[in-house]
Amino acid sequence: MMDPLFATALHAVTVEVEGAAVIVDLREGTSLALNGAAAVIWRGLVRGRSPAQIARELVAGFGIDEKRAQSDVAAFLATLAARGLVRAELLEGAA
Amino acid sequence: MIELRTVVDYHARMLGDHARVEQFERAIAATVRPGAVVADLGCGTGILSLLCCRAGARRVYAMEVGPIGRWTEQIIAANGFSDRVSVLRGVSTELSLPEKVDVVVSETIGCAAFDEGIVGYVADARRRFLAPGGAIIPRRLALWAAPVSDTDLHHRLIGCWRERVRGADVSPMRAIAARQLHLSSFVPEQLCAPPRPLITVDLAGTEEAFIAGRAEFSLEREGPVTGFAIGFDAELGEGIELSNRPPSAAPHWSHGFLAFEEPLPAQIGDGVQVEIGTRDGQTWRWRGRVGQRAFDLDTLTGRSLSREELAGDQGRPTLGPQGRTTAATLALIDGKRTVAEIARALWQSPDTALPSEAATRAFVDRLAHDLGR
């Protein structure tokens, strides 16, 4: 078994394009541009952070309350999982 | 621009790889039946097309987009098979054939198995050219990898960018250099563990643009580990194989080398895990661990894409400064205004990106000459 550190899919590559973070889906040949909060969530996942840890980063970085941050993380994880860009079991930890 | 001597030398090396030609000859003899129709994708000099004719093919469609294609017909003619081989200049995915074929043959196998795009070419040919029940040579292609420890090689390819050149800092290129598919030829002393298979593609069936696999190694030599040597095993036909699996190499092929950004320290017995994936051999990603140290690299980042390149076919292009200037000029060319009047109107327009009235006049002159009547 590979290390569960890799929460993101192998075919999901992060690139910086003109200063903005973009996920390129090598399987589908599509890309997903990330806004500020989405970029924080994605980079957290790439670094192996848990959804709860990422939500705390959002609280610190964007001055939002914890409930809103948890909700944002869960919503974006659901988007990523629907696109096959993260392991679906991550959703369990983000509910 | 590819120099002609590079093309000529490249094909001379391929033809000089006797194992390569002999194994394909065996596979063709076992597969191509008298009267068969064959598509040869990326035919190069046409050597495989000739071997198909010798095996009894009634018709071979030999497709080549590269510069060697200029001489393929001459080589076919020199062997007396012009009446059976149709040389088509172009990439196979953009060509059409007047009939279905019984066999698709392609030696678009790269040093890293997939890096010449064989999976995409064969999948397209299978869908559009191949008759039901037809055969494909090669049948299967596997990517193998082995961890490498060679700090000199790593320095030559990546570490060197950290050094100043006559006082100049060239270090921004180091991260780019680490994110390329390099070519090298590996000997056993450079490998830290025996090679293992990561990805096996059944060319008769795969539709996936992105193919991937994973492997684990236990180091049999001390590190540091500097990356992975990669190569292929190709099954051309029943019991007929061709390989450049590192450290062995067919004479014509090198090995691929997927490096780390920095050498990663490791001891004998340490575990190495790797996942490697590629989109049609053109974009690669490799990530994993050496002991407890993680690595994660890809060649997409190494290309430093612009927004337009990233959007590709899905983008909605907009005009840049030069495009807006050209469009404004074309709108002013109405059959009534003189060149001088068009230039004056353009110079006063907010759409011009030209720096002076003189430059505007020269630009309009050139456009009217090239596109007007």
Short mmCIF file of C-alpha atoms in Angstrom, two decimals:
data_model
loop_
_atom_site.label_atom_id
_atom_site.label_comp_id
_atom_site.label_asym_id
_atom_site.label_seq_id
_atom_site.Cartn_x
_atom_site.Cartn_y
_atom_site.Cartn_z
CA MET A 1 0.00 0.00 0.00
CA MET A 2 1.18 3.49 -0.78
CA ASP A 3 1.37 6.03 2.00
CA PRO A 4 -2.01 7.63 2.75
CA LEU A 5 -0.14 10.95 2.84
CA PHE A 6 -1.16 11.28 -0.78
CA ALA A 7 -4.71 12.47 -0.38
CA THR A 8 -4.75 14.06 -3.81
CA ALA A 9 -4.95 12.06 -7.03
CA LEU A 10 -1.78 11.37 -9.01
CA HIS A 11 -3.43 12.83 -12.10
CA ALA A 12 -4.17 16.13 -10.29
CA VAL A 13 -1.15 18.37 -10.79
CA THR A 14 -0.89 21.85 -9.25
CA VAL A 15 0.64 24.54 -11.42
CA GLU A 16 1.07 28.27 -10.94
CA VAL A 17 -0.16 30.16 -13.98
CA GLU A 18 0.42 33.90 -13.98
CA GLY A 19 0.40 33.95 -10.18
CA ALA A 20 -2.75 31.86 -9.72
CA ALA A 21 -2.96 28.23 -8.59
CA VAL A 22 -4.57 25.84 -11.05
CA ILE A 23 -5.26 22.11 -10.72
CA VAL A 24 -4.65 20.33 -14.01
CA ASP A 25 -6.48 17.02 -14.36
CA LEU A 26 -4.17 14.92 -16.53
CA ARG A 27 -6.79 12.18 -16.84
CA GLU A 28 -9.54 14.40 -18.23
CA GLY A 29 -7.37 17.07 -19.83
CA THR A 30 -9.19 19.80 -17.91
CA SER A 31 -8.13 22.42 -15.39
CA LEU A 32 -9.64 24.07 -12.33
CA ALA A 33 -8.55 27.58 -11.34
CA LEU A 34 -8.49 28.11 -7.56
CA ASN A 35 -9.44 31.24 -5.67
CA GLY A 36 -7.62 32.20 -2.49
CA ALA A 37 -9.48 29.94 -0.04
CA ALA A 38 -9.62 27.02 -2.47
CA ALA A 39 -5.87 27.31 -3.01
CA VAL A 40 -5.30 27.14 0.77
CA ILE A 41 -7.48 24.02 1.02
CA TRP A 42 -5.81 22.31 -1.94
CA ARG A 43 -2.28 23.08 -0.77
CA GLY A 44 -3.22 21.78 2.67
CA LEU A 45 -4.35 18.51 1.13
CA VAL A 46 -1.16 18.27 -0.93
CA ARG A 47 0.85 18.74 2.27
CA GLY A 48 -1.11 15.98 3.99
CA ARG A 49 -3.12 18.18 6.36
CA SER A 50 -6.44 16.89 7.67
CA PRO A 51 -9.68 18.73 6.82
CA ALA A 52 -9.84 19.97 10.43
CA GLN A 53 -6.30 21.37 10.25
CA ILE A 54 -7.10 23.07 6.94
CA ALA A 55 -10.26 24.62 8.39
CA ARG A 56 -8.15 26.12 11.19
CA GLU A 57 -5.79 27.57 8.54
CA LEU A 58 -8.79 29.21 6.89
CA VAL A 59 -9.90 30.69 10.20
CA ALA A 60 -6.44 32.16 10.73
CA GLY A 61 -5.96 33.33 7.15
CA PHE A 62 -9.38 34.68 6.25
CA GLY A 63 -10.83 35.74 9.61
CA ILE A 64 -13.94 33.59 9.27
CA ASP A 65 -15.51 31.56 12.07
CA GLU A 66 -14.66 27.88 12.48
CA LYS A 67 -18.08 26.59 11.49
CA ARG A 68 -18.00 28.51 8.22
CA ALA A 69 -14.44 27.30 7.56
CA GLN A 70 -15.40 23.66 8.16
CA SER A 71 -18.37 24.07 5.86
CA ASP A 72 -16.18 25.62 3.12
CA VAL A 73 -13.63 22.81 3.41
CA ALA A 74 -16.33 20.14 3.25
CA ALA A 75 -17.98 21.77 0.24
CA PHE A 76 -14.74 22.10 -1.69
CA LEU A 77 -13.70 18.54 -0.81
CA ALA A 78 -17.05 17.33 -2.19
CA THR A 79 -16.33 19.21 -5.44
CA LEU A 80 -12.85 17.70 -5.65
CA ALA A 81 -14.11 14.20 -4.87
CA ALA A 82 -16.83 14.49 -7.52
CA ARG A 83 -14.13 15.33 -10.04
CA GLY A 84 -11.96 12.43 -8.84
CA LEU A 85 -9.18 14.73 -7.67
CA VAL A 86 -9.00 13.49 -4.06
CA ARG A 87 -9.64 10.22 -2.27
CA ALA A 88 -13.34 9.99 -1.51
CA GLU A 89 -12.72 8.82 2.07
CA LEU A 90 -11.45 12.31 2.90
CA LEU A 91 -15.07 13.40 2.87
CA GLU A 92 -15.72 11.31 5.96
CA GLY A 93 -13.26 13.39 7.94
CA ALA A 94 -14.68 16.66 6.68
CA ALA A 95 -18.35 16.20 7.49
CA MET B 1 14.55 23.21 -35.63
CA ILE B 2 15.71 19.64 -36.18
CA GLU B 3 18.84 19.47 -38.29
CA LEU B 4 18.77 17.02 -41.16
CA ARG B 5 21.95 15.26 -40.04
CA THR B 6 20.25 14.58 -36.69
CA VAL B 7 17.36 12.92 -38.51
CA VAL B 8 19.66 10.88 -40.73
CA ASP B 9 21.86 9.80 -37.83
CA TYR B 10 18.83 8.93 -35.71
CA HIS B 11 17.41 6.61 -38.36
CA ALA B 12 20.83 5.09 -39.03
CA ARG B 13 21.03 4.19 -35.32
CA MET B 14 17.57 2.64 -35.41
CA LEU B 15 18.36 0.54 -38.47
CA GLY B 16 21.68 -0.43 -36.89
CA ASP B 17 19.86 -1.85 -33.87
CA HIS B 18 19.69 -5.36 -35.29
CA ALA B 19 17.81 -6.80 -32.31
CA ARG B 20 15.08 -4.21 -32.84
CA VAL B 21 14.68 -4.96 -36.56
CA GLU B 22 14.94 -8.74 -36.12
CA GLN B 23 12.31 -8.87 -33.38
CA PHE B 24 9.90 -6.78 -35.42
CA GLU B 25 10.61 -8.99 -38.44
CA ARG B 26 9.72 -12.08 -36.38
CA ALA B 27 6.52 -10.48 -35.08
CA ILE B 28 5.49 -9.33 -38.57
CA ALA B 29 6.20 -12.77 -40.07
CA ALA B 30 4.01 -14.34 -37.36
CA THR B 31 1.17 -11.85 -37.74
CA VAL B 32 0.88 -10.54 -41.30
CA ARG B 33 -0.86 -13.07 -43.55
CA PRO B 34 -0.62 -13.12 -47.36
CA GLY B 35 -3.10 -10.60 -48.77
CA ALA B 36 -3.29 -8.62 -45.52
CA VAL B 37 -3.66 -4.84 -45.36
CA VAL B 38 -1.39 -3.06 -42.88
CA ALA B 39 -1.14 0.42 -41.35
CA ASP B 40 2.41 1.37 -40.31
CA LEU B 41 2.20 4.32 -37.91
CA GLY B 42 5.34 6.47 -37.87
CA CYS B 43 7.01 4.37 -40.56
CA GLY B 44 10.30 6.31 -40.66
CA THR B 45 12.48 4.80 -43.38
CA GLY B 46 9.71 2.29 -44.14
CA ILE B 47 11.66 -0.71 -42.93
CA LEU B 48 8.67 -2.31 -41.19
CA SER B 49 6.46 -1.65 -44.23
CA LEU B 50 9.01 -3.50 -46.37
CA LEU B 51 9.05 -6.42 -43.93
CA CYS B 52 5.23 -6.52 -44.11
CA CYS B 53 5.42 -6.74 -47.91
CA ARG B 54 7.90 -9.57 -47.63
CA ALA B 55 5.46 -11.34 -45.30
CA GLY B 56 2.82 -11.10 -48.05
CA ALA B 57 0.90 -7.88 -47.34
CA ARG B 58 -1.28 -6.83 -50.27
CA ARG B 59 -1.22 -3.16 -49.23
CA VAL B 60 0.67 -1.18 -46.61
CA TYR B 61 -0.28 2.37 -45.65
CA ALA B 62 2.99 3.83 -44.38
CA MET B 63 2.46 7.07 -42.44
CA GLU B 64 5.20 9.48 -41.45
CA VAL B 65 5.02 13.10 -40.35
CA GLY B 66 8.75 13.60 -39.77
CA PRO B 67 11.34 14.82 -42.28
CA ILE B 68 12.53 11.26 -43.02
CA GLY B 69 9.22 10.81 -44.85
CA ARG B 70 10.70 12.74 -47.80
CA TRP B 71 12.80 9.71 -48.63
CA THR B 72 10.55 6.84 -47.59
CA GLU B 73 9.10 6.46 -51.09
CA GLN B 74 12.59 6.23 -52.56
CA ILE B 75 13.52 3.48 -50.14
CA ILE B 76 10.31 1.61 -50.88
CA ALA B 77 10.97 2.01 -54.64
CA ALA B 78 14.55 0.82 -54.25
CA ASN B 79 13.13 -2.42 -52.87
CA GLY B 80 10.55 -2.84 -55.63
CA PHE B 81 7.45 -2.44 -53.44
CA SER B 82 6.06 0.88 -54.71
CA ASP B 83 3.00 -0.91 -56.07
CA ARG B 84 2.08 -2.19 -52.60
CA VAL B 85 3.14 0.58 -50.21
CA SER B 86 1.30 3.91 -50.08
CA VAL B 87 3.41 6.48 -48.24
CA LEU B 88 1.21 9.08 -46.54
CA ARG B 89 2.87 12.25 -45.24
CA GLY B 90 1.25 13.34 -41.98
CA VAL B 91 0.51 12.25 -38.45
CA SER B 92 -1.66 9.13 -38.40
CA THR B 93 -4.35 10.70 -36.22
CA GLU B 94 -5.01 13.27 -38.96
CA LEU B 95 -4.98 10.86 -41.92
CA SER B 96 -7.78 8.73 -43.36
CA LEU B 97 -7.50 5.38 -45.11
CA PRO B 98 -9.69 4.11 -47.95
CA GLU B 99 -10.09 0.67 -46.36
CA LYS B 100 -9.86 -1.18 -43.04
CA VAL B 101 -6.58 -2.85 -42.16
CA ASP B 102 -5.84 -6.29 -40.74
CA VAL B 103 -2.73 -5.24 -38.84
CA VAL B 104 -1.55 -2.04 -37.18
CA VAL B 105 2.20 -1.92 -36.63
CA SER B 106 4.01 0.93 -34.90
CA GLU B 107 7.50 1.39 -33.64
CA THR B 108 6.80 4.65 -31.89
CA ILE B 109 8.29 3.25 -28.69
CA GLY B 110 10.28 5.84 -26.77
CA CYS B 111 13.15 5.41 -24.35
CA ALA B 112 10.52 5.79 -21.59
CA ALA B 113 8.06 3.49 -23.38
CA PHE B 114 5.26 5.96 -23.95
CA ASP B 115 7.10 9.22 -24.66
CA GLU B 116 6.68 9.05 -28.45
CA GLY B 117 2.90 8.89 -27.96
CA ILE B 118 2.36 5.27 -28.99
CA VAL B 119 -0.68 4.73 -26.74
CA GLY B 120 -2.63 7.57 -28.35
CA TYR B 121 -1.57 6.72 -31.91
CA VAL B 122 -2.48 3.05 -31.56
CA ALA B 123 -5.80 3.77 -29.80
CA ASP B 124 -6.82 6.08 -32.65
CA ALA B 125 -5.72 3.58 -35.31
CA ARG B 126 -7.57 0.78 -33.52
CA ARG B 127 -10.79 2.80 -33.55
CA ARG B 128 -10.57 4.16 -37.11
CA PHE B 129 -8.40 1.80 -39.17
CA LEU B 130 -8.40 -1.68 -37.68
CA ALA B 131 -10.89 -4.28 -38.89
CA PRO B 132 -12.66 -6.38 -36.21
CA GLY B 133 -10.34 -9.16 -35.08
CA GLY B 134 -7.29 -7.32 -36.41
CA ALA B 135 -3.86 -7.48 -34.78
CA ILE B 136 -1.57 -4.86 -33.26
CA ILE B 137 2.23 -4.94 -33.11
CA PRO B 138 3.34 -4.42 -30.35
CA ARG B 139 0.60 -6.03 -28.26
CA ARG B 140 1.71 -4.83 -24.86
CA LEU B 141 4.07 -2.23 -23.51
CA ALA B 142 5.29 -2.06 -19.92
CA LEU B 143 7.16 0.67 -18.07
CA TRP B 144 9.86 -0.46 -15.65
CA ALA B 145 11.69 1.63 -13.10
CA ALA B 146 14.62 1.31 -10.73
CA PRO B 147 15.95 3.76 -8.12
CA VAL B 148 19.24 5.38 -9.11
CA SER B 149 22.13 6.62 -7.01
CA ASP B 150 24.46 8.79 -9.08
CA THR B 151 25.23 12.21 -7.69
CA ASP B 152 27.55 13.07 -10.60
CA LEU B 153 24.75 12.50 -13.12
CA HIS B 154 22.33 14.44 -10.91
CA HIS B 155 24.80 17.32 -10.71
CA ARG B 156 25.34 17.35 -14.49
CA LEU B 157 21.60 17.56 -15.15
CA ILE B 158 20.18 19.48 -12.18
CA GLY B 159 22.72 20.52 -9.52
CA CYS B 160 24.83 22.39 -12.10
CA TRP B 161 22.16 25.11 -12.30
CA ARG B 162 23.03 26.12 -8.75
CA GLU B 163 26.56 27.12 -9.80
CA ARG B 164 27.34 30.62 -10.96
CA VAL B 165 28.46 30.91 -14.58
CA ARG B 166 31.05 33.72 -14.90
CA GLY B 167 29.31 35.29 -11.89
CA ALA B 168 25.82 34.93 -13.33
CA ASP B 169 23.05 33.30 -11.25
CA VAL B 170 21.26 30.70 -13.36
CA SER B 171 19.57 29.00 -10.39
CA PRO B 172 15.96 29.69 -11.48
CA MET B 173 16.47 26.89 -14.02
CA ARG B 174 17.26 24.25 -11.38
CA ALA B 175 13.63 23.56 -10.47
CA ILE B 176 12.78 23.42 -14.17
CA ALA B 177 15.65 21.02 -14.90
CA ALA B 178 14.42 18.68 -12.15
CA ARG B 179 11.00 18.53 -13.84
CA GLN B 180 12.02 17.08 -17.18
CA LEU B 181 12.12 13.58 -18.57
CA HIS B 182 15.89 13.26 -19.04
CA LEU B 183 17.62 10.61 -21.11
CA SER B 184 20.64 8.66 -19.94
CA SER B 185 22.09 5.16 -20.23
CA PHE B 186 22.36 3.33 -16.94
CA VAL B 187 24.76 0.59 -15.93
CA PRO B 188 24.11 -1.83 -13.02
CA GLU B 189 26.42 0.10 -10.65
CA GLN B 190 24.09 3.13 -10.80
CA LEU B 191 20.98 1.23 -9.67
CA CYS B 192 20.12 0.81 -5.96
CA ALA B 193 17.59 -1.99 -6.49
CA PRO B 194 16.46 -4.28 -9.30
CA PRO B 195 13.92 -2.75 -11.71
CA ARG B 196 10.24 -3.41 -11.19
CA PRO B 197 7.24 -3.02 -13.52
CA LEU B 198 4.94 -0.05 -12.87
CA ILE B 199 2.59 0.28 -15.80
CA THR B 200 1.51 -2.34 -18.34
CA VAL B 201 -0.63 -1.23 -21.25
CA ASP B 202 -2.56 -3.66 -23.44
CA LEU B 203 -2.42 -1.78 -26.74
CA ALA B 204 -5.35 -3.82 -28.05
CA GLY B 205 -7.65 -2.39 -25.42
CA THR B 206 -6.64 0.71 -23.55
CA GLU B 207 -8.60 3.93 -24.01
CA GLU B 208 -7.04 5.79 -21.10
CA ALA B 209 -5.17 9.00 -21.85
CA PHE B 210 -3.63 8.93 -18.36
CA ILE B 211 -1.90 5.72 -17.36
CA ALA B 212 -0.25 5.12 -14.02
CA GLY B 213 1.26 2.56 -11.71
CA ARG B 214 3.20 2.14 -8.53
CA ALA B 215 6.03 0.06 -7.13
CA GLU B 216 7.99 -0.45 -3.95
CA PHE B 217 11.68 -1.19 -3.65
CA SER B 218 14.03 -2.18 -0.86
CA LEU B 219 17.43 -0.57 -1.37
CA GLU B 220 20.27 -2.99 -1.95
CA ARG B 221 22.85 -0.22 -2.27
CA GLU B 222 23.42 2.82 -0.12
CA GLY B 223 22.07 6.15 -1.37
CA PRO B 224 21.65 8.97 -1.80
CA VAL B 225 18.87 8.18 -4.23
CA THR B 226 18.82 10.69 -7.08
CA GLY B 227 15.80 9.57 -9.13
CA PHE B 228 14.49 6.68 -11.19
CA ALA B 229 15.80 5.02 -14.33
CA ILE B 230 12.90 3.99 -16.53
CA GLY B 231 12.63 1.79 -19.59
CA PHE B 232 10.28 -0.57 -21.38
CA ASP B 233 9.43 -4.16 -22.11
CA ALA B 234 7.49 -4.54 -25.36
CA GLU B 235 5.68 -7.73 -26.32
CA LEU B 236 5.67 -7.63 -30.11
CA GLY B 237 3.99 -11.02 -30.56
CA GLU B 238 3.70 -14.41 -28.88
CA GLY B 239 7.06 -14.90 -27.16
CA ILE B 240 8.65 -12.06 -29.13
CA GLU B 241 9.96 -9.30 -26.89
CA LEU B 242 12.04 -6.19 -27.06
CA SER B 243 13.38 -4.40 -24.01
CA ASN B 244 15.53 -1.53 -22.78
CA ARG B 245 14.65 -2.29 -19.16
CA PRO B 246 17.45 -0.68 -17.13
CA PRO B 247 20.28 -1.45 -16.84
CA SER B 248 20.15 -3.42 -20.11
CA ALA B 249 19.63 -1.35 -23.22
CA ALA B 250 18.81 -2.04 -26.83
CA PRO B 251 21.51 -0.24 -28.84
CA HIS B 252 19.20 2.40 -30.25
CA TRP B 253 17.39 3.32 -27.03
CA SER B 254 18.66 5.17 -23.98
CA HIS B 255 16.78 5.08 -20.67
CA GLY B 256 14.50 7.73 -19.24
CA PHE B 257 15.58 9.43 -16.01
CA LEU B 258 13.07 11.00 -13.64
CA ALA B 259 15.17 12.91 -11.15
CA PHE B 260 14.60 14.37 -7.69
CA GLU B 261 15.18 18.04 -7.01
CA GLU B 262 17.85 17.06 -4.48
CA PRO B 263 19.59 13.73 -3.82
CA LEU B 264 17.73 11.98 -0.97
CA PRO B 265 19.89 10.24 1.67
CA ALA B 266 19.10 6.54 2.15
CA GLN B 267 20.58 3.39 3.61
CA ILE B 268 20.61 -0.22 2.49
CA GLY B 269 17.25 -1.76 3.39
CA ASP B 270 15.33 1.52 3.26
CA GLY B 271 12.02 1.36 1.46
CA VAL B 272 11.31 3.36 -1.68
CA GLN B 273 7.76 3.88 -2.89
CA VAL B 274 6.91 5.50 -6.18
CA GLU B 275 3.83 6.29 -8.20
CA ILE B 276 4.42 7.29 -11.82
CA GLY B 277 1.74 8.47 -14.20
CA THR B 278 1.79 9.92 -17.69
CA ARG B 279 -0.66 11.54 -20.04
CA ASP B 280 0.16 9.90 -23.36
CA GLY B 281 3.88 10.00 -22.62
CA GLN B 282 3.98 13.79 -22.95
CA THR B 283 3.36 14.85 -19.33
CA TRP B 284 4.78 12.85 -16.43
CA ARG B 285 4.29 12.89 -12.67
CA TRP B 286 6.34 10.94 -10.14
CA ARG B 287 5.90 11.04 -6.40
CA GLY B 288 6.52 8.89 -3.38
CA ARG B 289 8.99 8.41 -0.59
CA VAL B 290 12.60 7.41 -0.04
CA GLY B 291 12.62 6.24 3.57
CA GLN B 292 10.69 9.01 5.31
CA ARG B 293 11.47 11.71 2.75
CA ALA B 294 8.76 12.56 0.25
CA PHE B 295 9.18 13.70 -3.34
CA ASP B 296 6.58 14.96 -5.80
CA LEU B 297 7.53 16.24 -9.25
CA ASP B 298 5.93 16.61 -12.65
CA THR B 299 6.94 17.77 -16.11
CA LEU B 300 3.89 20.02 -16.45
CA THR B 301 5.35 22.44 -13.90
CA GLY B 302 8.62 22.15 -15.80
CA ARG B 303 6.97 23.62 -18.88
CA SER B 304 6.02 26.93 -17.14
CA LEU B 305 2.68 27.18 -18.92
CA SER B 306 0.95 30.37 -19.92
CA ARG B 307 -2.80 30.72 -19.44
CA GLU B 308 -3.37 30.21 -23.18
CA GLU B 309 -1.27 27.03 -23.29
CA LEU B 310 -3.11 25.68 -20.26
CA ALA B 311 -6.52 26.37 -21.78
CA GLY B 312 -5.60 24.45 -24.96
CA ASP B 313 -8.60 23.54 -27.07
CA GLN B 314 -11.01 24.45 -24.30
CA GLY B 315 -9.85 28.04 -24.04
CA ARG B 316 -11.80 31.00 -25.34
CA PRO B 317 -9.04 32.99 -26.97
CA THR B 318 -9.07 36.77 -26.93
CA LEU B 319 -7.02 39.17 -29.00
CA GLY B 320 -3.77 40.49 -27.60
CA PRO B 321 -2.33 43.94 -28.48
CA GLN B 322 -1.06 42.84 -31.89
CA GLY B 323 -4.33 41.08 -32.68
CA ARG B 324 -6.38 44.14 -31.72
CA THR B 325 -4.19 46.37 -33.90
CA THR B 326 -4.56 43.98 -36.83
CA ALA B 327 -8.33 43.72 -36.37
CA ALA B 328 -8.70 47.51 -36.20
CA THR B 329 -6.65 47.88 -39.38
CA LEU B 330 -8.66 45.30 -41.27
CA ALA B 331 -11.87 47.07 -40.25
CA LEU B 332 -10.50 50.30 -41.75
CA ILE B 333 -9.62 48.69 -45.10
CA ASP B 334 -12.96 49.36 -46.77
CA GLY B 335 -12.03 50.12 -50.38
CA LYS B 336 -12.59 53.85 -49.83
CA ARG B 337 -9.74 55.00 -47.58
CA THR B 338 -6.16 55.39 -48.81
CA VAL B 339 -3.28 53.78 -46.93
CA ALA B 340 -2.38 57.19 -45.48
CA GLU B 341 -5.96 57.73 -44.27
CA ILE B 342 -6.09 54.26 -42.73
CA ALA B 343 -2.78 54.85 -40.96
CA ARG B 344 -4.00 58.22 -39.59
CA ALA B 345 -7.27 56.71 -38.36
CA LEU B 346 -5.43 53.76 -36.79
CA TRP B 347 -2.93 56.04 -35.04
CA GLN B 348 -5.85 57.90 -33.44
CA SER B 349 -7.62 54.65 -32.49
CA PRO B 350 -7.39 53.30 -28.92
CA ASP B 351 -6.87 49.83 -30.40
CA THR B 352 -3.42 50.45 -31.81
CA ALA B 353 -0.42 49.04 -30.00
CA LEU B 354 2.07 50.69 -32.37
CA PRO B 355 4.63 53.09 -30.92
CA SER B 356 4.69 55.90 -33.53
CA GLU B 357 2.93 57.31 -36.56
CA ALA B 358 5.75 56.06 -38.78
CA ALA B 359 5.44 52.55 -37.36
CA THR B 360 1.68 52.71 -37.88
CA ARG B 361 2.11 53.72 -41.54
CA ALA B 362 4.62 50.88 -42.09
CA PHE B 363 2.31 48.39 -40.41
CA VAL B 364 -0.68 49.43 -42.56
CA ASP B 365 1.48 49.36 -45.70
CA ARG B 366 2.58 45.80 -44.95
CA LEU B 367 -0.90 44.55 -44.04
CA ALA B 368 -2.50 46.16 -47.12
CA HIS B 369 0.22 44.60 -49.28
CA ASP B 370 -0.10 41.13 -47.73
CA LEU B 371 -3.87 40.90 -47.38
CA GLY B 372 -5.32 43.59 -49.66
CA ARG B 373 -5.83 43.57 -53.40
#
